Coordinates of C-alpha atoms and ligand atoms in Angstrom, one line a residue:
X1 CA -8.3 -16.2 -6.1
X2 CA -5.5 -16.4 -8.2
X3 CA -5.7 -19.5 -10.6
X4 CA -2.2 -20.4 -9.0
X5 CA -3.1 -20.9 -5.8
X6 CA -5.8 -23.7 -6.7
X7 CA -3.2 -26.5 -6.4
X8 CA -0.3 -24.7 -4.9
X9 CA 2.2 -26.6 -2.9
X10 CA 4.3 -24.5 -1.1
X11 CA 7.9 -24.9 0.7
X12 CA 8.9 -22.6 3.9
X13 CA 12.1 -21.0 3.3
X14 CA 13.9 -19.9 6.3
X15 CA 16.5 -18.0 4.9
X16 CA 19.5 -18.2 7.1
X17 CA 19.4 -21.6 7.2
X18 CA 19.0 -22.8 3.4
X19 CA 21.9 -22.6 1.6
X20 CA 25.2 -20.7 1.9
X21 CA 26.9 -19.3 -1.4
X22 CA 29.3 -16.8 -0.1
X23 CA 31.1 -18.5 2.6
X24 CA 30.0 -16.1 5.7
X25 CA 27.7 -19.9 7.4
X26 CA 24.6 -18.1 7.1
X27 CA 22.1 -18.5 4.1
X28 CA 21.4 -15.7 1.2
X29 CA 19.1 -15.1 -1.7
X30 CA 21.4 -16.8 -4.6
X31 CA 21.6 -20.0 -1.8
X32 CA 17.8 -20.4 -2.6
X33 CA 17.9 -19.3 -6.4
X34 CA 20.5 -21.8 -6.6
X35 CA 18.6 -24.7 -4.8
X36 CA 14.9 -24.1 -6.9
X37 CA 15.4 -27.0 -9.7
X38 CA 15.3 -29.0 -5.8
X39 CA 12.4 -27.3 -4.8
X40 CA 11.0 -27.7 -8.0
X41 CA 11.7 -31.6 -8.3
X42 CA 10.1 -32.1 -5.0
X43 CA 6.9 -31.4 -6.6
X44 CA 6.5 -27.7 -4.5
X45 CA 5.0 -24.6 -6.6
X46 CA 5.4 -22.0 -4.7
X47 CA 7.9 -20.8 -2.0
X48 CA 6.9 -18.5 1.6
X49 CA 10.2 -16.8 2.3
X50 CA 10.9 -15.5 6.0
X51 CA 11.9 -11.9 6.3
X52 CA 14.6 -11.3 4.8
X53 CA 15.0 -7.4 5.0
X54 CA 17.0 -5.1 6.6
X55 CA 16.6 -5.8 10.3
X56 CA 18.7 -5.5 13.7
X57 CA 17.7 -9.5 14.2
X58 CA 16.1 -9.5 17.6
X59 CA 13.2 -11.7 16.6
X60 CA 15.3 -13.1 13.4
X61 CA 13.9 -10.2 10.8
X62 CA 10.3 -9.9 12.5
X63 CA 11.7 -6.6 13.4
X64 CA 12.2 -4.8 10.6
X65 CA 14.1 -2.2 10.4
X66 CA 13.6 -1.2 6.1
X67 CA 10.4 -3.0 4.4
X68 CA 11.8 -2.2 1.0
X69 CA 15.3 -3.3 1.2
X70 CA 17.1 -6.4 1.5
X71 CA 19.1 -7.1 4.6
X72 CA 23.1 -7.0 2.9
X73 CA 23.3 -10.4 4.8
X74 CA 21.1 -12.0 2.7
X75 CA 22.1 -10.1 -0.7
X76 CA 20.5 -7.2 -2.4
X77 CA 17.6 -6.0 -3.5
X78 CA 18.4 -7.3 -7.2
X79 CA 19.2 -10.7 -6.3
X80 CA 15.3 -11.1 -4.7
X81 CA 14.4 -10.0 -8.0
X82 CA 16.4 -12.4 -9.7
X83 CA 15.0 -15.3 -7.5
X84 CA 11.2 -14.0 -8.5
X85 CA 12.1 -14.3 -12.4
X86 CA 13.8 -17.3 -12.2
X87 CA 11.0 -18.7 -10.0
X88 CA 8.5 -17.6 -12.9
X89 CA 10.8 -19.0 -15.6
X90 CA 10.4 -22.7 -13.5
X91 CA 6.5 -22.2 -13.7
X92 CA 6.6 -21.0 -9.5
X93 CA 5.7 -18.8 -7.0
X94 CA 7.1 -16.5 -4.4
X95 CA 5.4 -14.9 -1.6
X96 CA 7.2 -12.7 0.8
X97 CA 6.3 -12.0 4.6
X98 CA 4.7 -9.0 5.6
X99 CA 5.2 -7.7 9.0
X100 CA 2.6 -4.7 9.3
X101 CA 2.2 -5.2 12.9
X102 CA 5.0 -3.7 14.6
X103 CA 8.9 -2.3 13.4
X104 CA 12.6 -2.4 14.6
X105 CA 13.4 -0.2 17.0
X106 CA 15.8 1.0 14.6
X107 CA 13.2 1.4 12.0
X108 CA 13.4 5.3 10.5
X109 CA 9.7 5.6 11.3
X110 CA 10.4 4.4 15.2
X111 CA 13.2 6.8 15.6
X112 CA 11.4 9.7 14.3
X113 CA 8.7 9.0 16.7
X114 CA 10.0 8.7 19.2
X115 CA 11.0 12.7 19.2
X116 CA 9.4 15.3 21.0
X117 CA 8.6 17.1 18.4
X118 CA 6.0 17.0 15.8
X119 CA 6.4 15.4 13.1
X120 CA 5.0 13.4 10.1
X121 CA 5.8 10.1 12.1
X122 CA 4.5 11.3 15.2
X123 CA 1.5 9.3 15.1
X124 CA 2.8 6.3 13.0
X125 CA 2.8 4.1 16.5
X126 CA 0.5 3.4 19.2
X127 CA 1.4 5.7 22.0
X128 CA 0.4 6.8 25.5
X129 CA 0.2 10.4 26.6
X130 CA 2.3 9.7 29.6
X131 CA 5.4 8.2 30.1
X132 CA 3.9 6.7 33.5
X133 CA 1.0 5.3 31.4
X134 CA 0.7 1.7 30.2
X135 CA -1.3 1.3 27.1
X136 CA -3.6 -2.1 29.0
X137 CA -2.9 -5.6 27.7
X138 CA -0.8 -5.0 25.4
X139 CA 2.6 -4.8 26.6
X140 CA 4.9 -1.3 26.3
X141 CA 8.1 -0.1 25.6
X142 CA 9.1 3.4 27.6
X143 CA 12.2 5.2 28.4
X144 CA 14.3 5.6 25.6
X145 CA 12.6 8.3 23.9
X146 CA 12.6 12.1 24.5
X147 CA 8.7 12.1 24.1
X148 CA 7.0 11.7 26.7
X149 CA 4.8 8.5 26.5
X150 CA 4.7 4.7 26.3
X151 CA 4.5 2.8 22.9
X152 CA 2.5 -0.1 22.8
X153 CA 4.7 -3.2 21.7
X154 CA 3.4 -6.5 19.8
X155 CA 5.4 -9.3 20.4
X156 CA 8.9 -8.4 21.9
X157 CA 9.4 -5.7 23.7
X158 CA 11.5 -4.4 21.2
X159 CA 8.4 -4.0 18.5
X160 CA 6.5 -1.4 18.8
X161 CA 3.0 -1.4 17.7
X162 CA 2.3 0.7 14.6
X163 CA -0.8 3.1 14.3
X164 CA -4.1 1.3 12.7
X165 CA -6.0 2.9 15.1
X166 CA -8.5 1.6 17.4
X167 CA -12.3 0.1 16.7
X168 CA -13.5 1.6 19.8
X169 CA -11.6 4.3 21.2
X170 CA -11.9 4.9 25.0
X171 CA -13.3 8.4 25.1
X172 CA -11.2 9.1 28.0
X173 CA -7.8 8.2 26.8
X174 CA -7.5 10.7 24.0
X175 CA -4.3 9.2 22.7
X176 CA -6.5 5.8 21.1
X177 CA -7.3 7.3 17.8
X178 CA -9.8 6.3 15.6
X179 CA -9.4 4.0 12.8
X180 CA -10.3 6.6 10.5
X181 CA -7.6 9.1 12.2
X182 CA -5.0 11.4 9.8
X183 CA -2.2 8.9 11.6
X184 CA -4.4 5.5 11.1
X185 CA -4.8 6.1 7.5
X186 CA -1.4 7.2 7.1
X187 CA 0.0 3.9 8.3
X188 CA -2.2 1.9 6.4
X189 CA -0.8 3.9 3.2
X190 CA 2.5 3.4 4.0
X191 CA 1.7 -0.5 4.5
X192 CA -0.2 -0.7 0.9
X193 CA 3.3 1.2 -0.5
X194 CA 5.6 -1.6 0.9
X195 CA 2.8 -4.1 -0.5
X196 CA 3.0 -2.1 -4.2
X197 CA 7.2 -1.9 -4.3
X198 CA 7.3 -5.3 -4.1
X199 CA 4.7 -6.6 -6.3
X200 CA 6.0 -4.3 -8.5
X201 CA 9.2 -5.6 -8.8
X202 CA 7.7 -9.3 -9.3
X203 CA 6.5 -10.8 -5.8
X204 CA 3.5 -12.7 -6.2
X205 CA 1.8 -12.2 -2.8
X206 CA 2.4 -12.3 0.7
X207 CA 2.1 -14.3 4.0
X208 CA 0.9 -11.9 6.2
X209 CA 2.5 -11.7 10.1
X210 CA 0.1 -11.8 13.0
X211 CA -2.6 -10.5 10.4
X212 CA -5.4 -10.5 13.4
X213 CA -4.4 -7.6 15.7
X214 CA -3.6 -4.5 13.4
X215 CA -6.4 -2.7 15.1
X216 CA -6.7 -2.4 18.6
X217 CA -9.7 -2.8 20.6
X218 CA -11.2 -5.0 17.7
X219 CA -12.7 -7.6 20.5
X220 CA -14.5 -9.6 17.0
X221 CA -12.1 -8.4 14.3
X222 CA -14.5 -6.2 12.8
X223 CA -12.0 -3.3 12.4
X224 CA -9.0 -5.5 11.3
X225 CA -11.3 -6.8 9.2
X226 CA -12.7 -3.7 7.5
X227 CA -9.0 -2.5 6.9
X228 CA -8.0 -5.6 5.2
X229 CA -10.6 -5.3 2.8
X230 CA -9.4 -2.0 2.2
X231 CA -6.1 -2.9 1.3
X232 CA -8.2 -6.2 -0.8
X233 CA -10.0 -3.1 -3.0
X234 CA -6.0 -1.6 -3.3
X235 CA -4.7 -5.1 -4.5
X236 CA -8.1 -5.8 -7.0
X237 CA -7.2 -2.5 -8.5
X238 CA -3.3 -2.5 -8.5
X239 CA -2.3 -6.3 -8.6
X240 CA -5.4 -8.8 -9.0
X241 CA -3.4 -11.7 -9.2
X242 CA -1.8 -10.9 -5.6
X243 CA -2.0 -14.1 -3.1
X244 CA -2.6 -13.2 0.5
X245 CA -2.5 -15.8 3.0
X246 CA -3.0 -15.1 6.5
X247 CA -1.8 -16.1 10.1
X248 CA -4.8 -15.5 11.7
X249 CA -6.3 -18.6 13.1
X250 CA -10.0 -17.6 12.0
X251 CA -10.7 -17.9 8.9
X252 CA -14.5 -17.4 8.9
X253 CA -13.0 -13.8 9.6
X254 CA -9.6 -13.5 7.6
X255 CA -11.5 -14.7 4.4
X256 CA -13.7 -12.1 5.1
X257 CA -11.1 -9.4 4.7
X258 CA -9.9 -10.6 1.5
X259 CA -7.4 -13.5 2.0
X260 CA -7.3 -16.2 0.2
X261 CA -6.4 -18.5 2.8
X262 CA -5.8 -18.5 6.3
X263 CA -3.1 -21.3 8.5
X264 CA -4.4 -23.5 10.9
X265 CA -2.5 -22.3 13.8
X266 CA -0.3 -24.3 16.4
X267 CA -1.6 -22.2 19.3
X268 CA -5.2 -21.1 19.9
X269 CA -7.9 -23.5 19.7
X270 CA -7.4 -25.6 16.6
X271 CA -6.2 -29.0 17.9
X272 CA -3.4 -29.2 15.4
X273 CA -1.1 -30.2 18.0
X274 CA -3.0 -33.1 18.9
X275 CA -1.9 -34.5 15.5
X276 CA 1.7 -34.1 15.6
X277 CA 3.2 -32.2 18.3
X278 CA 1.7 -33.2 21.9
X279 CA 2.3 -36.1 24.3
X280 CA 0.2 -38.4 22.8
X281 CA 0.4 -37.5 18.7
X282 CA -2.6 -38.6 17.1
X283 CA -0.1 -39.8 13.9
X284 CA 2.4 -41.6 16.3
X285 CA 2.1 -45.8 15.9
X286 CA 1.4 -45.8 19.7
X287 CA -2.4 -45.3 18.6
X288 CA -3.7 -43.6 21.6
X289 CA -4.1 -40.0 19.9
X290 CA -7.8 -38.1 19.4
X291 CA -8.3 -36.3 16.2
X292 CA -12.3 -35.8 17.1
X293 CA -11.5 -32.5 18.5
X294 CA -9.4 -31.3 15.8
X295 CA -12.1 -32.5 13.5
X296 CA -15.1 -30.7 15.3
X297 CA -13.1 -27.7 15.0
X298 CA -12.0 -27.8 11.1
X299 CA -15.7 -28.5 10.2
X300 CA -16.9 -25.4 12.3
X301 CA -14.1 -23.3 11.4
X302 CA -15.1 -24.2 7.5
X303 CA -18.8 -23.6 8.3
X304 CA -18.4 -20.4 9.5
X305 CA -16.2 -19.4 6.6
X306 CA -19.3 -20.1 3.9
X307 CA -17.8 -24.0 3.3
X308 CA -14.8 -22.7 1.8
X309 CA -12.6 -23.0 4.6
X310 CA -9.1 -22.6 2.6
X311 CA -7.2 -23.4 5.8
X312 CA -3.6 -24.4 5.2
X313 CA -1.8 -27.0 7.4
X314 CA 1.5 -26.9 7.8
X315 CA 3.9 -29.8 8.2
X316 CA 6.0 -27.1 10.7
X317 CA 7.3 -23.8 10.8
X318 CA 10.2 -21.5 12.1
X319 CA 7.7 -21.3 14.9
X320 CA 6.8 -24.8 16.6
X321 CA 8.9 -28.1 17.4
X322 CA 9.9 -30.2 14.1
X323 CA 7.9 -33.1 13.0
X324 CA 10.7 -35.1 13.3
X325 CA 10.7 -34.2 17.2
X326 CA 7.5 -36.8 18.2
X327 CA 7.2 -39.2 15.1
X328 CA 9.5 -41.8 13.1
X329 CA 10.2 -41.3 9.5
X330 CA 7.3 -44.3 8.8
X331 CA 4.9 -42.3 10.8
X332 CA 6.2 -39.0 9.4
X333 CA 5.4 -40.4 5.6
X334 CA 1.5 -41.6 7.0
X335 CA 1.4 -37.7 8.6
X336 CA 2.5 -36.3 5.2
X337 CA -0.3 -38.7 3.8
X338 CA -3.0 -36.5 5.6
X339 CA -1.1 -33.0 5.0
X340 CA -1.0 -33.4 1.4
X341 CA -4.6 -34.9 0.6
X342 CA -6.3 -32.1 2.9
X343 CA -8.0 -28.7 1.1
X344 CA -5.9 -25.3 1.5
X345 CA -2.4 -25.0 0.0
X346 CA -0.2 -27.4 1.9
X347 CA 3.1 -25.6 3.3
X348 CA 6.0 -27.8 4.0
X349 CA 8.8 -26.4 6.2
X350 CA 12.4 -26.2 4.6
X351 CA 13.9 -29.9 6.3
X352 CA 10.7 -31.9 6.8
X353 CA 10.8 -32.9 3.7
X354 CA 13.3 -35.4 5.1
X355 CA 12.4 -35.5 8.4
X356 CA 14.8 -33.0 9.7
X357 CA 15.1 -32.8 13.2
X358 CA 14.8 -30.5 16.4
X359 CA 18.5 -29.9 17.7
X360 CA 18.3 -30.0 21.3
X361 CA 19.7 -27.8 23.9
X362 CA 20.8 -24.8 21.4
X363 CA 21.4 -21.5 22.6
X364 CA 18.9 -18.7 21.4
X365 CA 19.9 -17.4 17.9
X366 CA 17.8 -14.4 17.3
X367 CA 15.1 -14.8 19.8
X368 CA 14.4 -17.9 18.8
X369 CA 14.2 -19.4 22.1
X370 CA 13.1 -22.9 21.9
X371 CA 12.2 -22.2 18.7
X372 CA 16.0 -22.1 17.7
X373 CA 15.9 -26.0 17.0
X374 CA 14.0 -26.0 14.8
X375 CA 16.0 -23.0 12.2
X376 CA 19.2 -25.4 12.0
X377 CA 21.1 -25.5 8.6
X378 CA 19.1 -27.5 6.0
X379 CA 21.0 -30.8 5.3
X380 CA 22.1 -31.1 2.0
X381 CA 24.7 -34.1 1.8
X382 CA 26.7 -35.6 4.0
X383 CA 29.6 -33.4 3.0
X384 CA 31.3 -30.7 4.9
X385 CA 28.4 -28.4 7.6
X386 CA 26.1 -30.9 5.6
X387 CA 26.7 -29.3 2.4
X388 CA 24.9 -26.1 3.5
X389 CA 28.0 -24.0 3.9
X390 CA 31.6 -24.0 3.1
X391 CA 32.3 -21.5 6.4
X392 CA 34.1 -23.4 8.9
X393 CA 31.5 -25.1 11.7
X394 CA 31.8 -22.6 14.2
X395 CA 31.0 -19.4 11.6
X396 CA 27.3 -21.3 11.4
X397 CA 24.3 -18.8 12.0
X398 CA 23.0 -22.1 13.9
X399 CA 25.2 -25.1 14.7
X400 CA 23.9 -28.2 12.5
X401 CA 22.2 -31.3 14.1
X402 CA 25.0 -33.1 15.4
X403 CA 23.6 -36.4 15.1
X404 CA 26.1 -38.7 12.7
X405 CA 22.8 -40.6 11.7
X406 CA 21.1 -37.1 10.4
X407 CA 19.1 -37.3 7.2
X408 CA 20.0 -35.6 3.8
X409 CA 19.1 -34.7 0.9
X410 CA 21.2 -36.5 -1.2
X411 CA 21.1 -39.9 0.3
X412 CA 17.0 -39.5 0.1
X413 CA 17.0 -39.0 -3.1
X414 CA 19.0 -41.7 -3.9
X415 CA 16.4 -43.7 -1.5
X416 CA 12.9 -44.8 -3.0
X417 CA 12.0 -45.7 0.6
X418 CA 13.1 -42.4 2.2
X419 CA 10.0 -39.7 3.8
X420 CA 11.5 -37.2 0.5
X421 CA 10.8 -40.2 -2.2
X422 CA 7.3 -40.1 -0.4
X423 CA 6.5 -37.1 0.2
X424 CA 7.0 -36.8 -3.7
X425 CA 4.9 -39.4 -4.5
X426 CA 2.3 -37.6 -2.8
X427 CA 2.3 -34.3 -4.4
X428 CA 2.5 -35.5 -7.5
X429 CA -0.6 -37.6 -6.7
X430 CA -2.4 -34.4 -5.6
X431 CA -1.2 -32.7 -8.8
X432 CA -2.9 -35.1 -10.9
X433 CA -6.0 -34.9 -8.8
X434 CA -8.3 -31.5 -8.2
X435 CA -10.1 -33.2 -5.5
X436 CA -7.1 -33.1 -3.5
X437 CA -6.2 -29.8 -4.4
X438 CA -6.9 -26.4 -2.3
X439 CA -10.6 -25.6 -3.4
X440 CA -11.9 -29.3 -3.5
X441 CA -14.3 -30.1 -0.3
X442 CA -14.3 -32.3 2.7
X443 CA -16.3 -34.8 4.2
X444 CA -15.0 -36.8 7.3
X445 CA -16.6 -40.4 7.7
X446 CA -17.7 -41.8 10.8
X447 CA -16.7 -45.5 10.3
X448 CA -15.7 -46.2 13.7
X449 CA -16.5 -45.2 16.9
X450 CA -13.2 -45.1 17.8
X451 CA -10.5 -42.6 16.9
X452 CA -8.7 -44.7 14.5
X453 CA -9.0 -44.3 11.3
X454 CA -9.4 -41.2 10.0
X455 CA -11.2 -41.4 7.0
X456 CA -12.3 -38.4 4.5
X457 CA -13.7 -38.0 0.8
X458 CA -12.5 -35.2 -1.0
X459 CA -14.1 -34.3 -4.3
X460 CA -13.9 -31.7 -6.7
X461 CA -15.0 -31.5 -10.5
X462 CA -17.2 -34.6 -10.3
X463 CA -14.4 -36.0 -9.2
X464 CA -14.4 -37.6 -5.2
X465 CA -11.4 -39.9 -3.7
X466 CA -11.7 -41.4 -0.3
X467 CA -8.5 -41.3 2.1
X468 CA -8.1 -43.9 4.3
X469 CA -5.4 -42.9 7.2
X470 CA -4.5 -45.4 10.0
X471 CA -1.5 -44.2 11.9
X472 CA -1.9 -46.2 14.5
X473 CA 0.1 -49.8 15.2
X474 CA -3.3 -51.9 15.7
X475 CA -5.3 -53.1 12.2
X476 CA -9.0 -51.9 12.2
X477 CA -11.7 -53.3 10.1
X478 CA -14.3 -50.6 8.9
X479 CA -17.6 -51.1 7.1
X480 CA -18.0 -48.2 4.3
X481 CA -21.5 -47.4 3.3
X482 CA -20.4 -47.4 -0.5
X483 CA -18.2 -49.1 -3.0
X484 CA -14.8 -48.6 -3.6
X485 CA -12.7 -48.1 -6.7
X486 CA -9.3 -48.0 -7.9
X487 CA -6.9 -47.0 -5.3
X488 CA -4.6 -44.3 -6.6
X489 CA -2.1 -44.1 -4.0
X490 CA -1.0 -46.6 -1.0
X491 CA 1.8 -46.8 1.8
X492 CA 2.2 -49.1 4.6
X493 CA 0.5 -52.5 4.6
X494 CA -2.4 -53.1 1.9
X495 CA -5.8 -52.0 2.7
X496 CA -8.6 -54.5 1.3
X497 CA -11.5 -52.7 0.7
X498 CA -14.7 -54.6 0.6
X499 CA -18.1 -54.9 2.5
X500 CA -15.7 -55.1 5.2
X501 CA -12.7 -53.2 5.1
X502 CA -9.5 -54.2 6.8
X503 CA -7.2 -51.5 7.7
X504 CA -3.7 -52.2 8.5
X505 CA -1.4 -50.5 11.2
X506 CA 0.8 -47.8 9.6
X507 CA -1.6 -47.6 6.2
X508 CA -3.0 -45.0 3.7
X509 CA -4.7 -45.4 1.0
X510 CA -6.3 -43.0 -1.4
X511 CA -9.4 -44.2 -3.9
X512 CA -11.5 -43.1 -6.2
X513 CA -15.0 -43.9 -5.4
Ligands
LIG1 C1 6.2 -15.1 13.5 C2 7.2 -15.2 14.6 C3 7.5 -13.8 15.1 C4 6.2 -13.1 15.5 C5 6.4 -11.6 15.7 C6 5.0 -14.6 14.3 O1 3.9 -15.1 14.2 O2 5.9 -16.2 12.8 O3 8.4 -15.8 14.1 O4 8.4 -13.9 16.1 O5 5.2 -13.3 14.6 O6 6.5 -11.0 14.4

């Protein structure tokens, strides 16, 4: 792994919504070069930029239409590579996304195969024999090419499926090729040149887009798997120092294939949204919220991944509801108390940092759907579009939360009570400590038989701290089974630690025992 990624924190960058240096009201490159002394004050090493290449923007760049150039909106091609140096000049990190699932419509590779004849892309895409057969459960895209089949789509029905081949071919539907097919291979090629142009010119890894279902028929993963560790033996050759962090969901499987790390997913089955995005949030003051389940789940998921379990927890993403949307700032600085002590490389999305919040009622940008409210303009200051933009209001890619009250930047920084001045605290706290960094382990305690608190020891390097979380609105007096030591970090109400420990509501409390 490289050494970087040991105590990484990184910051989610949705590009449109950032910062605006050219006046058009939707973000660019040189808005987020220009914004990294912020980034870097906040404590964050390393940045996860969205897709930000050439694209038609039906699923907001997931559909892309060139892998290897900048979409003009966004800049060019030299001022990503101006961004990487002066990232590395600050001591940080940039990964990029990689979409290898599935293209634009638009994409050179699509167009060409969707011709009748022959040619070198012909088999670049998963396609039926027939345009009056579907390729099963997975979704197709038919009728608007003179060849005569159906593509196989992965996520919109405007992106279609690219060519890994499949683990187990049915015998009877010649058109699922092997994994081992001219086409398979060829794709995979193609994949490891994007991966190569762009580490070339100074990327430091990736985050890797529905990393899971490149192959089809792969019931356990066992051909996805195989051909990421493929591409692993490319990057150990070509670029060692590569990060690779996947959204897959399973990391007893994704470190398998070579990634470093894996996300803990807001969908599937690992409980993350019983902590800060269902009806009853296990980190709202209310108190009524189970983290058991998500805790029976992290342990196995680490188990099965040899005890390394590098699974990162995000505070959001482009993806899911902001954490702004179910808890208060207080609750939102105890939430950021458990994200930034936990192993994996934290990610905190662009705006959470403040305690952004989900803009209701928007209309789709993008195909965001009701994902939309959560990609609003970042919110700088409190002058003009929030300081994100100088375009006028209406030019905005997404309007801006029109709450008068919204939080910003400035006025957090100028406030040492404000979720930023915390969330500072804290990462400079896990800085100076590798047990709360990426690699360190995890223990949860079982103080109490009731949900409340939560209660872990991390350690690393002979060095273990115990975190003490109570969320909840009700004090709770816990016996621990050893002796505590100096506490290193504290917000909320005081926590005495003795033979009997007394928890109050809204507390956390980090200490070395
Ligand atoms: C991305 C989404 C995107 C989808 C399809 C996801 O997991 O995070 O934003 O729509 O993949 O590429």
């Amino acid at each position: 792994m490289p050494k970087w990624l040991d105590n990484a924190v990184f910051y989610e960058i949705y590009p449109q919504s950032f910062k605006d240096t050219d006046s058009d009201g939707i973000g660019n490159i040189n808005g987020i070069t220009h914004k990294l002394d912020y980034i870097r004050e906040l404590g964050c090493t390393a940045i996860w930029l969205n897709p930000c290449f050439k694209s038609p923007f039906g699923d907001a760049g997931y559909d892309v239409e060139d892998y290897l150039t900048v979409a003009p909106r966004y800049g060019t091609n030299d001022d990503l590579i101006r961004l990487f140096h002066e990232a590395h000049r600050r001591g940080m990190h940039v990964i990029l996304d990689l979409v290898p699932g599935h293209t634009a419509v638009t994409h050179k590779w699509f167009r060409e195969s969707m011709k009748a004849e022959k040619n070198q892309y012909t088999d670049r895409y998963v396609w039926t024999d027939s345009v009056w057969e579907e390729p099963q459960g997975m979704g197709s895209l038919k009728g608007i090419s003179d060849r005569d089949g159906c593509c196989a789509v992965n996520f919109f029905s405007h992106q279609p499926a690219l060519n890994y081949g499949f683990y187990k071919p049915d015998p009877l539907k010649k058109w699922q090729q092997p994994m081992d097919s001219e086409g398979a291979l060829a794709t995979r090629e193609a994949l490891k040149d994007i991966m190569r142009f762009w580490l070339s010119a100074g990327c430091d890894g990736f985050r890797v887009d529905m990393a899971g279902s490149l192959v089809k028929n792969d019931e356990d993963g066992k051909g996805t798997i195989s051909l990421w560790q493929d591409v692993r033996a490319f990057l150990d050759r070509e670029f060692p120092e590569a990060a690779m962090i996947s959204e897959w969901g399973e990391p007893d499987k994704s470190l398998q294939g070579g990634f470093h790390m894996d996300f803990l997913l807001h969908f599937g089955p690992s409980h993350y949204n019983d902590l800060f995005r269902c009806d009853k949030p296990y980190f709202s003051a209310e108190g009524k919220g189970v983290i058991s389940a998500f805790k029976a789940k992290y342990n196995e998921s680490r188990e099965k991944s040899g005890g390394r379990g590098l699974i990162c927890i995000p505070s959001g993403n482009h993806d899911m509801d902001r954490l702004a949307r179910r808890l208060s700032p207080d609750e939102m600085k105890i939430a950021f108390g458990f994200l930034l002590s936990m192993p994996g490389a934290p990610f905190i999305y662009y705006g959470d940092e403040i305690g952004m919040r989900y803009v209701e009622n928007l209309t789709s940008v993008e195909g965001g759907y009701g994902r939309t409210g959560s990609r609003s303009p970042m919110q700088w200051d409190r002058s003009l579009n929030a300081g994100f933009s100088c375009a006028s209001p209406d030019k905005l890619y997404i309007p801006l939360d029109p709450d008068k009250n919204r939080p910003d930047v400035k006025s957090q920084l100028a406030d040492g009570d404000s979720v930023l001045s915390e969330v500072k605290r804290l990462i400079s706290v896990r800085m100076d400590h590798p047990a709360l960094q990426s690699g360190g382990g995890i223990e949860f305690l079982d103080v109490s038989s009731e949900e409340y608190p939560l209660c872990y020891i991390r350690s690393a390097e002979g060095e273990k701290i115990l975190a003490v979380i109570n969320p909840s609105g009700r004090t709770y007096v816990i016996r621990l089974p050893f002796e505590v030591g100096e506490c290193i970090y504290s917000n909320g109400g005081e926590i005495s630690v003795g033979a009997d420990t007394s928890v109050p509501p809204r507390s956390c409390g980090f200490y070395r025992i």
